[in-house]
XYZ file of C-alpha atoms in Angstrom:
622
model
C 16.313 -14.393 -23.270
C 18.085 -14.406 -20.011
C 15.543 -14.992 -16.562
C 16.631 -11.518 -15.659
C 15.846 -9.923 -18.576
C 12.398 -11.570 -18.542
C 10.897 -10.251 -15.861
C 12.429 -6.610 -16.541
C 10.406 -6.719 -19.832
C 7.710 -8.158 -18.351
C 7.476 -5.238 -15.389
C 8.335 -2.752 -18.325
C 5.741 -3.623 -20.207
C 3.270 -3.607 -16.994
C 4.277 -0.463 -15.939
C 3.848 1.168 -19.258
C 0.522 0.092 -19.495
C -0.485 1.269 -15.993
C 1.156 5.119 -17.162
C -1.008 4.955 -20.610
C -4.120 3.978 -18.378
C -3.670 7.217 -16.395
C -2.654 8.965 -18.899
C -5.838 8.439 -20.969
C -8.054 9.040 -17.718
C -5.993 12.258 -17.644
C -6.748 13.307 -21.013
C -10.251 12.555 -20.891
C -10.492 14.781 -17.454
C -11.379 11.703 -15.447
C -8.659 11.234 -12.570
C -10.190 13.741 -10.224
C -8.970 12.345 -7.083
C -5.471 13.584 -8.269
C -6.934 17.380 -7.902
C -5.806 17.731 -4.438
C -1.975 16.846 -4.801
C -2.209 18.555 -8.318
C -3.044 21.670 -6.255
C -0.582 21.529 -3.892
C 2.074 21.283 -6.536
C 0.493 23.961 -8.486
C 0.908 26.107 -5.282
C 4.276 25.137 -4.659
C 5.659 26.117 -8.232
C 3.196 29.670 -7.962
C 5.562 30.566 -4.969
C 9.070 29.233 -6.582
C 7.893 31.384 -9.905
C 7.072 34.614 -6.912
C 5.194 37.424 -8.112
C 4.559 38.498 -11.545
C 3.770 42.097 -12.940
C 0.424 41.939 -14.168
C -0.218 43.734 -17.462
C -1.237 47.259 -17.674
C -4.522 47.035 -19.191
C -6.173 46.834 -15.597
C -7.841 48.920 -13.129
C -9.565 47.938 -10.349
C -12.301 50.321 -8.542
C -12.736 49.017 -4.956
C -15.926 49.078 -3.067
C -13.584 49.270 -0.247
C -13.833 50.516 3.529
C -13.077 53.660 2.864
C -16.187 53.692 0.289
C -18.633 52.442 3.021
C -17.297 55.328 5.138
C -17.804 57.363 2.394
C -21.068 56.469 1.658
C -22.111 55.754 5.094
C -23.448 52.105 4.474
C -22.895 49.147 2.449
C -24.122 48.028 -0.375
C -23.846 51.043 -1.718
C -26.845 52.803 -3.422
C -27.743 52.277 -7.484
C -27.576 56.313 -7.988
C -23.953 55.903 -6.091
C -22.917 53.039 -8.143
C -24.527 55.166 -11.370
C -22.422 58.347 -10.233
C -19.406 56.042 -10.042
C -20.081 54.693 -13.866
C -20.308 57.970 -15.140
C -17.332 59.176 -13.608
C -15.366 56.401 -14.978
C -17.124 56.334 -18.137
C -16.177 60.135 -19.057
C -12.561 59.784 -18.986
C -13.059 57.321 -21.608
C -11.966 53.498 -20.677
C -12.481 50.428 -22.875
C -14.934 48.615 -21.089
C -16.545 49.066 -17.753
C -16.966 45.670 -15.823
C -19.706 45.665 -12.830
C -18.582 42.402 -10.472
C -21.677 42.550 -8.492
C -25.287 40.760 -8.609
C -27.785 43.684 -9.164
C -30.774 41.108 -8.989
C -32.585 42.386 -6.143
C -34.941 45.851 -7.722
C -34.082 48.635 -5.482
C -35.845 52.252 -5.713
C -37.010 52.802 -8.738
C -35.639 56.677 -9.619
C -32.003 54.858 -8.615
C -32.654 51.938 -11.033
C -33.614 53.841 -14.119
C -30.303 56.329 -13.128
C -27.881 53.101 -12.898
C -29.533 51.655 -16.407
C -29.075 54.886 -17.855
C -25.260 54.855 -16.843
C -24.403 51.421 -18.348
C -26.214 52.034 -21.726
C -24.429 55.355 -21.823
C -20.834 53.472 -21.676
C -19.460 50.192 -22.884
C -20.436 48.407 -20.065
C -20.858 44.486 -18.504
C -22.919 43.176 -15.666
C -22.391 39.846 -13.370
C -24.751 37.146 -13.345
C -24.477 33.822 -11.627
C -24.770 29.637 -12.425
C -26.923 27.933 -10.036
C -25.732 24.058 -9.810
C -28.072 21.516 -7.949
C -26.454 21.103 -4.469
C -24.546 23.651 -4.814
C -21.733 22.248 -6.717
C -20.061 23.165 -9.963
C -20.305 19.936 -12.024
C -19.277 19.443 -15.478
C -21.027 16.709 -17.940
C -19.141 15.586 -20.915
C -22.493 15.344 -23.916
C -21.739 14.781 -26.951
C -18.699 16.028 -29.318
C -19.281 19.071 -30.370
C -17.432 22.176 -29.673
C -19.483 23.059 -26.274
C -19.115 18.978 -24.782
C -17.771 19.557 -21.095
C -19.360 22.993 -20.566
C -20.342 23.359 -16.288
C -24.540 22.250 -17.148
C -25.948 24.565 -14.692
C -29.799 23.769 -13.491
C -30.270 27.888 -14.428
C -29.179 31.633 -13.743
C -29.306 34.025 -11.545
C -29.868 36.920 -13.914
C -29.528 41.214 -13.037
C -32.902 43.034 -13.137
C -34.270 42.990 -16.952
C -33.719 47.038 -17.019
C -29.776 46.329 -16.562
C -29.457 43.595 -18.572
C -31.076 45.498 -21.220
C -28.732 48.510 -20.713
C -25.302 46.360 -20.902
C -23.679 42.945 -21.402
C -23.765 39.947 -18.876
C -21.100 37.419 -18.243
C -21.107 34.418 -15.428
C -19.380 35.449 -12.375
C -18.667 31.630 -11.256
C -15.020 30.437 -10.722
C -14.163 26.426 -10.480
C -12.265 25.983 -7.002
C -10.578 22.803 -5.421
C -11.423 21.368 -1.880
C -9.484 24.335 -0.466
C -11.499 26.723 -1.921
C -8.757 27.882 -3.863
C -9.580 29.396 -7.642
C -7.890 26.826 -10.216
C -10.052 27.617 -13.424
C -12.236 30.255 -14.637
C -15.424 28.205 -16.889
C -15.467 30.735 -20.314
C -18.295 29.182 -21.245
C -21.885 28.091 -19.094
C -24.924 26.702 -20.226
C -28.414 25.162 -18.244
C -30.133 23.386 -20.573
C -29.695 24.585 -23.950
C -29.057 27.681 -23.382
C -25.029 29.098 -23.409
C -23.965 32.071 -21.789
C -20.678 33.535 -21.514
C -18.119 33.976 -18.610
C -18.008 37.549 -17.135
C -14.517 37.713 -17.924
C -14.649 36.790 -21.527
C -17.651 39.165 -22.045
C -15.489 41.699 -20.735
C -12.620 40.605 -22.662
C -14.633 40.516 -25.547
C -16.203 43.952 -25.497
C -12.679 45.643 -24.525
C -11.367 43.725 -28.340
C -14.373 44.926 -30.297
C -15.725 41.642 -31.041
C -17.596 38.335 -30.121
C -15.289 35.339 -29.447
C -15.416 32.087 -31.702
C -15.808 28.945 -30.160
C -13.846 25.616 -31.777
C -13.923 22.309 -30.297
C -10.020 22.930 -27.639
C -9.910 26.618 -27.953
C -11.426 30.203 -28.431
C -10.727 32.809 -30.743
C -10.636 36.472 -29.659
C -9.499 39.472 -31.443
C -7.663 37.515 -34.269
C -5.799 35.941 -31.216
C -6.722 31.924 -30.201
C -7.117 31.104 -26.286
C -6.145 27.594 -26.253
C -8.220 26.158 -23.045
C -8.646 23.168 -21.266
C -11.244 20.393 -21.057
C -14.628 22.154 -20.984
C -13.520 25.639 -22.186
C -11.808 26.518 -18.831
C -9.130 28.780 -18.239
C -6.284 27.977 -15.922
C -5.574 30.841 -13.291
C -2.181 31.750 -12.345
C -1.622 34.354 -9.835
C 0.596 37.346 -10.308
C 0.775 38.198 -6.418
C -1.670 39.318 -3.308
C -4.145 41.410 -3.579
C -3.252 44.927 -4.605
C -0.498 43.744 -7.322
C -3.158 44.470 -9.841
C -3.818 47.741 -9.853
C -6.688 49.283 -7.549
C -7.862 52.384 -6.270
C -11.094 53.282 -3.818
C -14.469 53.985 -4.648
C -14.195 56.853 -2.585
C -11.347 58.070 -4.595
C -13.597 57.787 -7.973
C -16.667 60.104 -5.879
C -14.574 62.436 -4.875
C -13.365 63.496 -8.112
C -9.769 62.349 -7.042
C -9.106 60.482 -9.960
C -5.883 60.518 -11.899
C -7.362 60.105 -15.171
C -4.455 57.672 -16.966
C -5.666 55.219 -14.578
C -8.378 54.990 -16.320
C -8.119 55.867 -19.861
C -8.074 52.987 -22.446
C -8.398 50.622 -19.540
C -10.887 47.998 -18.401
C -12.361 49.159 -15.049
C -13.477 46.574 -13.223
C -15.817 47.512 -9.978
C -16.181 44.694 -7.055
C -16.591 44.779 -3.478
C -13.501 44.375 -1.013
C -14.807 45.695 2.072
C -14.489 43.528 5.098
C -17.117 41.590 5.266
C -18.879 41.472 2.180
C -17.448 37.996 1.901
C -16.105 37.389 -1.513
C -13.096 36.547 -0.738
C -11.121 33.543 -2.134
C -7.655 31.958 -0.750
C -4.249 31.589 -3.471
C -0.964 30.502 -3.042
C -0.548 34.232 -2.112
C -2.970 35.524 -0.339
C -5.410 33.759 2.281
C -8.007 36.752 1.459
C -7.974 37.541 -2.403
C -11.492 39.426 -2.778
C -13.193 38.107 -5.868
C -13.093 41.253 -8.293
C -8.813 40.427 -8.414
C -9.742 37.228 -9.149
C -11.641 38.322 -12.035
C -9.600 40.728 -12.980
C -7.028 37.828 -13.178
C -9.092 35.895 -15.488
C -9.554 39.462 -17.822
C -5.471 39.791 -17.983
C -5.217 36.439 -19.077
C -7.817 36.880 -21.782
C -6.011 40.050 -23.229
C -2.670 39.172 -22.506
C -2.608 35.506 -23.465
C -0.386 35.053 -19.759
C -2.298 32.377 -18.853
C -0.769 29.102 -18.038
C -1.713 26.491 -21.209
C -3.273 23.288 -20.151
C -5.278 21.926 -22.932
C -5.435 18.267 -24.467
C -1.739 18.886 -26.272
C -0.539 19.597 -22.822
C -2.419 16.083 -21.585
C -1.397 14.157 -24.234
C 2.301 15.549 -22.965
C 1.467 14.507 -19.617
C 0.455 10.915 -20.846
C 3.828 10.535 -22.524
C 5.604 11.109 -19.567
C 2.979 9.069 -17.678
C 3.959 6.508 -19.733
C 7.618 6.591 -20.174
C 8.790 7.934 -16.255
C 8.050 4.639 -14.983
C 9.571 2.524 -17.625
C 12.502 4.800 -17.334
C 12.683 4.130 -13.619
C 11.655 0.389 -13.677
C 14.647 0.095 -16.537
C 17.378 1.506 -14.186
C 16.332 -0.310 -11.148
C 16.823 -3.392 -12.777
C 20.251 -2.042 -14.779
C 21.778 -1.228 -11.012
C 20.715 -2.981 -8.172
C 22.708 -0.685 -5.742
C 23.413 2.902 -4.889
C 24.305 3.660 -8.330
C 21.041 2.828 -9.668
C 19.056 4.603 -6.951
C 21.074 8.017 -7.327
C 20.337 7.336 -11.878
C 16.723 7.225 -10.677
C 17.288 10.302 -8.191
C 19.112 12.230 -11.352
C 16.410 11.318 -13.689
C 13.740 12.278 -10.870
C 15.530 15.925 -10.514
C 15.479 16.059 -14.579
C 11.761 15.648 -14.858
C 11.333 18.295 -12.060
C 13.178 20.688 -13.899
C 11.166 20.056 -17.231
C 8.378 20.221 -15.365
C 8.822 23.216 -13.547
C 10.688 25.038 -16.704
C 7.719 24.317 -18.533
C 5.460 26.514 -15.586
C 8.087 29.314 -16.019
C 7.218 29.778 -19.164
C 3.434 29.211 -18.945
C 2.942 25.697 -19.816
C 0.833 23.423 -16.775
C 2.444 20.236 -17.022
C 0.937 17.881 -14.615
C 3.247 17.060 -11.254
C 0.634 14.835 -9.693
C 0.180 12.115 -12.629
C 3.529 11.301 -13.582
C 4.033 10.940 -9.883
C 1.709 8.796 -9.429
C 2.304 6.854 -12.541
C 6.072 6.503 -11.256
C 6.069 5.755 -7.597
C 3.998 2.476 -7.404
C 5.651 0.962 -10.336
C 8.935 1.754 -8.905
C 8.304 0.678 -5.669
C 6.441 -3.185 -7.134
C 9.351 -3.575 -8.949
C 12.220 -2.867 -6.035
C 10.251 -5.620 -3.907
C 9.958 -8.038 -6.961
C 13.793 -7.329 -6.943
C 14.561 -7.752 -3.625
C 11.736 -11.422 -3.196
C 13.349 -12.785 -6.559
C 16.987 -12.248 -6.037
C 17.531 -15.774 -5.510
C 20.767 -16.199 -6.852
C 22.240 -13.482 -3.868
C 20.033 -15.588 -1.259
C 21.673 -18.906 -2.541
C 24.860 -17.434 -1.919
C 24.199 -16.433 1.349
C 22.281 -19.720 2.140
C 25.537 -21.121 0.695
C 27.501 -19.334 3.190
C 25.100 -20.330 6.027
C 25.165 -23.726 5.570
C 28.867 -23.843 6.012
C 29.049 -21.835 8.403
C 26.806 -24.228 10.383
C 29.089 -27.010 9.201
C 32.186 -25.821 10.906
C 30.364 -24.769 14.170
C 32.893 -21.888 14.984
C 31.591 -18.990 16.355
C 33.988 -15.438 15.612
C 34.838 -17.175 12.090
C 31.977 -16.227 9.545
C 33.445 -13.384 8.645
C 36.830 -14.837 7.537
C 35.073 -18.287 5.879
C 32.948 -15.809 3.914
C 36.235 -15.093 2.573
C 38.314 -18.098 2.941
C 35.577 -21.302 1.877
C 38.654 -23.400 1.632
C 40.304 -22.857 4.982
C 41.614 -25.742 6.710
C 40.587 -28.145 4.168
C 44.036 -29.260 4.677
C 45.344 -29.634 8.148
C 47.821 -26.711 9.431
C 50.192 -26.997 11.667
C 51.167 -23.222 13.933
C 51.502 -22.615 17.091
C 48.264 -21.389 19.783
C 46.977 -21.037 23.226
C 44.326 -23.552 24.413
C 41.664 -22.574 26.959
C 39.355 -25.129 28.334
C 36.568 -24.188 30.354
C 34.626 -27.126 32.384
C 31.521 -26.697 35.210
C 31.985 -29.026 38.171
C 29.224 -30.691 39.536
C 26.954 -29.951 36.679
C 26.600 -33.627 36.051
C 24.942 -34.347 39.292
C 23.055 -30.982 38.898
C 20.867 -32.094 35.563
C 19.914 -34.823 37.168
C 17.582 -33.407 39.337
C 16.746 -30.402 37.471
C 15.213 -31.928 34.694
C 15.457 -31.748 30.792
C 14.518 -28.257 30.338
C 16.033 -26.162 32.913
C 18.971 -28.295 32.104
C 18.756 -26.700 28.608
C 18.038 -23.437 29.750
C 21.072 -22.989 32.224
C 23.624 -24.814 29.770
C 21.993 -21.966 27.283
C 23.084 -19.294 29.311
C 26.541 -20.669 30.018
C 27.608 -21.385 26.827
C 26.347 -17.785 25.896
C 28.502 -16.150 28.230
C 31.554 -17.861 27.226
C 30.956 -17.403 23.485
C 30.975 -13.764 23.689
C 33.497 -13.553 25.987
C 35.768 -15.406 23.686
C 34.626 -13.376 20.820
C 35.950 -10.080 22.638
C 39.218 -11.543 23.312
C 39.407 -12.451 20.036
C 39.615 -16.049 20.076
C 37.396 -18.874 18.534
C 35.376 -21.533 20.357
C 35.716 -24.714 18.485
C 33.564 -26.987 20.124
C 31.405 -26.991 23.099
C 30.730 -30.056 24.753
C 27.831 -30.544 27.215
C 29.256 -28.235 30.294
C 32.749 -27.311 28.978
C 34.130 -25.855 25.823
C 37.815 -25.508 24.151
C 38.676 -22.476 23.096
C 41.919 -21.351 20.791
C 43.531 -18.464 20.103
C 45.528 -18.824 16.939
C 43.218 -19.280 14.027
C 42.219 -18.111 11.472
C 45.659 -16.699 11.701
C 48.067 -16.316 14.259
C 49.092 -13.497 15.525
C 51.852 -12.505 18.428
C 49.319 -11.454 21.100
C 47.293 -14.620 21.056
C 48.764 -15.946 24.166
C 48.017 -12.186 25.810
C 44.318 -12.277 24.632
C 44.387 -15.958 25.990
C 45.208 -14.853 29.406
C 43.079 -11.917 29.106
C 39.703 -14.444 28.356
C 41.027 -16.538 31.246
C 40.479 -13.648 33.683
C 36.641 -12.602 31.651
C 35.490 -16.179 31.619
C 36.510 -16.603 35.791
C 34.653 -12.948 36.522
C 31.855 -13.576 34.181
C 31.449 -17.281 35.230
C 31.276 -16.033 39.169
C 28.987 -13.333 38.418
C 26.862 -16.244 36.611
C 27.125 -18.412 39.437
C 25.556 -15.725 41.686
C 22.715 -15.180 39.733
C 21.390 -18.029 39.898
C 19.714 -19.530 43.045
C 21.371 -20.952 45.994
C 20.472 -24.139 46.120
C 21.517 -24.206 42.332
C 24.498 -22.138 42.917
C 25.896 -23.904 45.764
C 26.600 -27.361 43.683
C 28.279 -25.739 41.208
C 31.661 -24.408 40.517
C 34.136 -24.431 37.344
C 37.600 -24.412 36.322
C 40.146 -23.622 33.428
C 43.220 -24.765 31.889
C 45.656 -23.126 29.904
C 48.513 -23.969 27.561
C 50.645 -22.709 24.430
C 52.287 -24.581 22.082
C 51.832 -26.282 18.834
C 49.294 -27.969 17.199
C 47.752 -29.258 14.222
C 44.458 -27.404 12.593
C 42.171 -28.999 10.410
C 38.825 -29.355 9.285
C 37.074 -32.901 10.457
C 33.758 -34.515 9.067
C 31.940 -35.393 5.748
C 30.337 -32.979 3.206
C 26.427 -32.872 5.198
C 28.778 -31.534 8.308
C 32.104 -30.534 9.544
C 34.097 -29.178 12.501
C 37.188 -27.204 13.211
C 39.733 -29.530 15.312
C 42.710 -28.957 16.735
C 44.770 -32.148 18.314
C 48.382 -31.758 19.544
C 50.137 -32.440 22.922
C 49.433 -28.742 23.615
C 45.623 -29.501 23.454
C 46.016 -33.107 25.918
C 47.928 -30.605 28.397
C 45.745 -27.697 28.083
C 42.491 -29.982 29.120
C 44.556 -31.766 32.137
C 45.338 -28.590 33.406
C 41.863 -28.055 34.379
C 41.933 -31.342 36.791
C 45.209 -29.800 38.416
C 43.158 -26.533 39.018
C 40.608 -28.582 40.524
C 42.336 -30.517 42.526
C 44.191 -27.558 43.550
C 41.356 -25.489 44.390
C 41.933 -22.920 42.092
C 39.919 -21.198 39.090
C 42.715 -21.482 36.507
C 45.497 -23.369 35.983
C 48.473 -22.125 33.628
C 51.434 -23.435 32.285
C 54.971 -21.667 32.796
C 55.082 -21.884 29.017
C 51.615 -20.023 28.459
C 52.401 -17.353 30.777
C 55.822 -16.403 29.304
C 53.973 -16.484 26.122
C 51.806 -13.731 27.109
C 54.512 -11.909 28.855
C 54.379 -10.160 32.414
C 52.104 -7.493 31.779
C 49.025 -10.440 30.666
C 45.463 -9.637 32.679
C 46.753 -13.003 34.995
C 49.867 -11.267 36.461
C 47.745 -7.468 37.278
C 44.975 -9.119 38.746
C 43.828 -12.206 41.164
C 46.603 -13.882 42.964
C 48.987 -15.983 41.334
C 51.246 -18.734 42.787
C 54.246 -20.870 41.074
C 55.667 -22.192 39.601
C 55.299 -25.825 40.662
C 56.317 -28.843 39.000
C 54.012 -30.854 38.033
C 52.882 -34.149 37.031
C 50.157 -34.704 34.417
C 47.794 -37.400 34.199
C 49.130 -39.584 30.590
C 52.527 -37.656 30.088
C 55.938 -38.386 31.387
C 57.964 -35.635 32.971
C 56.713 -32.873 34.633
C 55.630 -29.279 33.732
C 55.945 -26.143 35.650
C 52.578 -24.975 35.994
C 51.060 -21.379 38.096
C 47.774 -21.219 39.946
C 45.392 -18.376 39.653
C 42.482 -17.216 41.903
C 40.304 -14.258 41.708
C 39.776 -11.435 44.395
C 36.111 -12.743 44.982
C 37.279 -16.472 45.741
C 40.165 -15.871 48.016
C 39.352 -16.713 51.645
């Protein structure tokens, strides 16, 4: 096995096992702290699915504002509420469904009217779980059918006269941190006692029949309510309130009524004047009252519209748990570069459109644990990649290494390229600039070792990029002068130009040096330059631990004399004849400065003369 391939298997494996772990928390119910994101994906794909049309089995009777101005005060009255049953009742719906808490007794003659109403009609009342603190818990016991039911510590139950006159069912609803309804519990108990959920009571007395309870689903009407962990049903939204059918109280008392509203329907009563509080937020509606979100729960039940999430679903969402992040730990290390990252995108955008295909069509495939089963794995793994690419960082240490052998600043680029440049000397023609500071010598003397460093520092930095945006190369720098070509790595027919063009940078950048630093420093320092074009001889110089570029050549002996003549001359550069019809009359020396020559002239360790011009800037004439 290859030491790629190795660690690939070995993060494969790893991240496998970290998917099945969360995917068997998932399927047990256990990964909680995922609830929050969950929701906010959940909400996300409500809105991209947009409204449904709810089923027409539906009709809501609002205790609205209209019926407190109608009846002049709110709640409304039990002979009001009994009126209103047996106005609904007579126009014959299937099942009459009371969302409100008659626990309180109220006057007596009003009592025995509204118990008379609901045992004269096919009718169910609300009651309520209490939890301890408040808080809808759930506690898996056991393994029987009912394990996972909400334990409640007991219930609020109607008045014994109504709950002798009709059914009750369990008003509660399971919400997340946002208060937002994500499941309606079927089932309740406190104790050992098991009550049903108002809307499968309803449900239940609108088929004709009692539901059967197996151990990951319900059976109702000959038709099986597959549910999740704990007998829960999902709720999915079909809109804001009003998109399930309602109508006013008010409407119902004064004899209003259009009686196909109500015929063969379930009628479900609830409060949704302002106010009265029972109002939940959804993905649609910041104010939902609570009687749409039961009704919600009812359509579900009838319909079979509800989104399945059940432990097929989870075990679905542990397979992709486990296999997302192998997929995207597998193409990370098959493509290290944008080609991997856009098959890890693609595959990304794939599961997304499972996932959310699957929510069209009423299946609740987690987002929130395959994300998180992905991401972290993914992420490990593309550090691990970067921390153990070794064999990229040896090349690049490779590079370094010679590149600190040849000391040539403005040639990385083309040894990167070239490794074997000038391993064998090269003869071609170039312009030589030297550069030298005068009086530097007597300078360090008294400044000491480290501002010594620090000025040489900022000198050699100024011609280096100089030199570099001329385009030439500085080859060596020695103590408080450096030689500079123009030539290599390849010559080219403007390398005299450029070469003139640095000589005028390094002069204004070496002034504007000069007067930046103080005057007592200032004033015992000055500098020169030589320049020359001709041929020379290129190679590389040194053993294997370190190396140098070197150029030798009479070209490079005159180019470095030239800088006495300019010193002795009292000028800032000194030229040859040759360099400056090399560069041609329109060269930076010739459009700015003054220029004088040509003189013949004698240099130091060469017989004959040469014709060389003198060049001052603006700021040092007289």
């Amino acid at each position: 096995m290859s030491r790629r391939a190795l660690p690939t298997l070995i993060a494969l494996i790893l991240a496998g096992l970290w998917g099945a772990g969360l995917g068997f928390a998932h399927w047990r119910g256990n990964l909680w702290f995922l609830d929050r994101v969950e929701a906010t994906m959940t909400d996300l794909r409500t809105l991209v699915r947009g409204t449904a049309k709810p089923p027409e089995l539906i009709t809501i009777v609002a205790i609205d504002d209209e019926a407190v101005r109608h009846e002049g005060a709110y709640p409304l009255s039990r002979a009001t509420l009994a009126r209103l049953v047996d106005t609904i009742a007579r126009l014959g719906p299937k099942a009459i469904a009371l969302d409100l808490l008659l626990v309180d007794p109220g006057e007596k003659d009003n009592d025995e009217a509204l118990a008379r109403s609901l045992s004269g009609s096919a009718s169910v009342i609300a009651a309520a779980a209490v939890y301890p603190g408040g808080e809808q818990w759930t506690v898996a016991k056991g393994d029987g059918p009912i394990a996972g039911v909400p334990n409640a510590e007991r219930f609020l139950w109607p008045l014994k006269a109504f709950s002798d006159a009709a059914a009750v069912g369990v008003v509660n609803v399971a919400t997340d941190k946002t208060g937002t309804p994500r499941f309606v519990p079927l089932l309740f108990r406190a104790g050992d006692r098991l009550e049903t959920s108002f809307p499968l009571r309803v449900a239940a007395m609108a088929a004709g029949g009692d539901p059967e309870i197996a151990a990951d689903h319900l059976s109702l009407g000959g038709r099986s309510i597959r549910t999740d962990i704990g007998h829960i049903l999902p709720l999915t939204f079909y809109g804001p309130r009003g998109t399930i059918r309602t109508i006013s109280a008010a409407t119902v008392l004064d004899g209003q009524l259009d009686p196909r509203t109500i015929l063969d329907r379930i009628v479900v009563i609830g409060a949704t004047a302002t106010g009265t509080g029972d109002v939940y937020p959804t993905p649609f509606d910041p104010i939902l009252p609570g009687v749409e979100v039961m009704s919600t729960a009812i359509a579900h039940l009838m319909a079979g519209d509800a989104v399945v999430r059940d432990q097929y679903v989870r075990l679905a969402d542990a397979g992709f748990a486990v296999v997302l992040p192998m997929v995207l730990v597998g193409l990370l290390a098959w493509r290290r570069n944008a080609g991997g990252l856009a098959a890890v995108a693609g595959v990304i955008l794939v599961w997304l459109v499972v996932n959310m295909t699957a929510f069209l069509h009423h299946i609740w495939l987690s987002a929130a644990l395959p994300m998180t089963a992905a991401i972290p794995p993914a992420i490990l793994f593309g550090a691990a990649q970067l921390w153990l690419g070794r064999s990229r960082a040896q090349f690049f240490a490779t590079q370094s290494q010679l590149l600190q052998r040849v000391e040539a600043p403005g040639m990385g680029e083309w040894l990167a390229r070239h490794g074997d440049f000038l391993l064998e000397p090269v003869r071609t023609d170039a312009a030589i600039l030297f550069i030298d500071l005068s009086g530097f010598t007597g300078l360090s003397e008294t400044l000491g070792p480290i501002a010594t460093r620090e000025l040489l520092n900022s000198f050699h930095a100024l011609v280096g990029e100089e030199v570099t945006n001329c385009g030439g190369v500085v080859t060596s720098f020695m103590g408080d002068g450096a030689m500079i070509l123009f030539g290599l790595p390849e010559p080219a027919a403007n390398d005299a130009f450029n070469a003139a063009r640095c000589c005028v940078g390094l002069s204004s950048r070496t002034n504007d040096w000069l007067a930046s630093l103080p005057a007592p420093t200032a004033s015992r320092l000055g500098f020169k330059i030589g320049a020359h074009h001709g041929t020379i001889v290129a190679s590389r110089l040194g053993g294997e631990g370190r190396q140098h570029i070197a150029a030798i050549g009479d070209t490079v002996n005159v180019a470095s004399r030239l800088m006495e003549i300019a010193a002795d001359q009292d000028a800032e550069v000194a030229v040859s004849d040759k360099m400056l019809d090399a560069a041609g009359s329109d060269c930076a020396l010739f459009k700015s400065g003054t220029l004088k020559g040509p003189v013949e002239t004698q240099i130091r360790g060469r017989s004959g003369s040469l014709a060389i011009w003198l060049w001052q800037s603006a700021r040092a004439l007289p």
